[in-house]
Amino acid sequence: MRRFEVIIIGGGHAGAEAAWAAANLLPEGGSVGLVTTDPATIGVMSCNPAIGGLAKGQLVREIDALGGLMGLAADATGIMFKVLNSSRGPAVRGPRCQSDKHAYASAVRTMIESRPEIEIIRGMVGRILTEPIPGSARRRAVGVEVAPKDDSGSTHKLEANAVVLTTGTFMRGLMHTGEQRTPGGRVGEKAASSLSHDLESMGFELGRLKTGTPPRLDRTTIDWDGLEPQLGDESPVPFSDLSSPGWSVGGLTLDRFPLLEQVACRQTRTSHEAHECIRQNLHRAPMFSGQIESRGPRYCPSVEDKVVRFSERESHGVFLEPESLTCNSVYCNGIATSLPTDVQDVIVRTMPGCEHAKILQYGYAVEYDSVRPRHIRATGETKPVEGLFLAGQINGTSGYEEAAAQGLVAGVNAARRARAEGDWTLARDEAYIGVLMDDLVTRTPVEPYRMFTSRAEHRLLLRPDNSADRLTPIARDLGLLSSTELGQARERLFARRAEALELVRHKIDRASAGGQGLDLALRRAGSDVQTLRRSLAEVRVDDTIAQGVWETALAERQYAPYIARQRNEIRRQREMGSRRIPDWVDFNSFETLRTEAREALDRFRPDTFGQAGRLEGVTPSDLTLLSVLIARGPGERGASAHAEP
């Protein structure tokens, strides 16, 4: 039986990031097994070939600051870069790029294959191998059972100290196009059903979620030049601080930025005729016929859902986004659908500019199994099975960026578990990644979870411009940077940035002293980076880091009073929130706790008072009473818990 320190199941965005992070942490000679049904699908962009956006862009910046690969791959393969909300404050700006989907997947595979610590294994995992933990009712993961992709031949077993499961939409995946149902998690790829049964046998509660994708069109059959163009930024902004000419990793080289030819998207609209056709065929739409019972993402609705929910609208905007420089496929952003193909024909061919469009691939919805997040910790590790980690859509999330962020967290903790080291988490005030992981373990999703800036209560501190300042020192202390040349380059770049930023801060302090009022000037409407640079004309900063340094210094001064207020609130919250809840606690035995609070606490089994306080159904007074009951120690039933401690 072959042995690895960490085994990753699945080569999507979560799996790739988990493998990369684990490889960064394991000492020389460490081994990571990446099991995938087809190595050619590693890094594939199953839906929109875009990375980043509002709040999602912050996740990518944070992944990069922690030594991840998504930002580098996006920068090397982007064909249209645009910062969303660029006219608004720096806390809500969202870097985004349209990627060449073929180049992106190739870049991710190239980076993964460049790591000698990672071995790619072709096959399908049907079972997680576990063993009992002596003296405990729990079990621990010790490996996986792998079958050939085509079911030929016998299964074989792989041993590991930790296992990361990243199944995407494949667990009992079922694709819907009208009345037609096809087992599978993606066009041309079959579902993974045995894993669902295996997880259920281990006590995991599974739920069903849904996502969807729109039709793809042949660009040569669209009246492209007759449609309104949507342009990228004149001066593209990369995701990674390393994405300046000169870096190279595993055969992936950036000799200029942007590396690829930049393209424009086009905008069109759905028509009144299409809306009428949709209404007349709702009985054939799986979402409305009862064929699909699970919920899809509320903020990325299908076109049939839009027509029903916004019945007063005559049309909806559709963005036509090229998927690659090497093919003519165009993604129709805005008309995700599971309607029958004849209805999709009407929707597409009544859109301006698409009257003669050829549909290369029809849209479809896909239902899949997910594990209820109450079974996982903020590390990604499952509560029922020690050493088993989950990341991505299996945890009820939606989006490449959310999946990659979870993959990084799970990969780090799996490697630490393999080395008998402690858990690692990020707090809500440290990163959007911390917000994501905390939300997952304190809420039960009724729809796929998507990150928004509004979910981050400390977003003034969690800006995209200061991701490296917040997280690169953490990555360095974890050991994520020292093991590779790329990580060491990131550390050197960060050191230069930190030195330059401290210089600029010092100069601002001096210019603001004695009533000179630079602070006040920077907070006036219209103040920007150029205002600051003119005010400190004598300060010289390395051109490779200059823009980011000035942007961060400006944001810190503009938000200074609000940042100070947030930091004070964070200190108060941490005093209570960081207190751990002992493992011996039996919430149901605390009879004086309200029934709703007992049920919520027992269902989620929070690790800390902070997590407990964010559970639905738990009030501040419940936490106070819980603190009293726990202070009395094991064996207390709480019959007189209203007494003073």
Short mmCIF file of C-alpha atoms in Angstrom, two decimals, residues 579 581 585 587 590 593 601 606 608-609 612 618 620-632:
data_model
loop_
_atom_site.label_atom_id
_atom_site.label_comp_id
_atom_site.label_asym_id
_atom_site.label_seq_id
_atom_site.Cartn_x
_atom_site.Cartn_y
_atom_site.Cartn_z
CA ARG A 579 -12.69 31.65 24.82
CA ILE A 581 -15.80 25.73 24.80
CA VAL A 585 -19.75 20.09 27.30
CA PHE A 587 -25.34 21.32 25.63
CA PHE A 590 -27.95 22.41 30.36
CA LEU A 593 -30.67 27.16 28.50
CA LEU A 601 -25.42 24.69 20.06
CA PRO A 606 -19.05 25.50 18.18
CA THR A 608 -15.47 29.02 20.80
CA PHE A 609 -17.87 31.49 22.41
CA ALA A 612 -21.52 30.26 19.46
CA VAL A 618 -28.30 32.01 20.28
CA PRO A 620 -26.07 37.28 24.23
CA SER A 621 -27.95 36.25 27.38
CA ASP A 622 -27.65 32.61 26.31
CA LEU A 623 -23.88 33.05 26.12
CA THR A 624 -23.75 34.59 29.60
CA LEU A 625 -25.68 31.66 31.05
CA LEU A 626 -23.55 29.17 29.10
CA SER A 627 -20.41 30.74 30.57
CA VAL A 628 -21.78 30.27 34.09
CA LEU A 629 -22.71 26.64 33.44
CA ILE A 630 -19.33 25.77 31.95
CA ALA A 631 -17.51 27.45 34.85
CA ARG A 632 -19.17 24.93 37.21
#
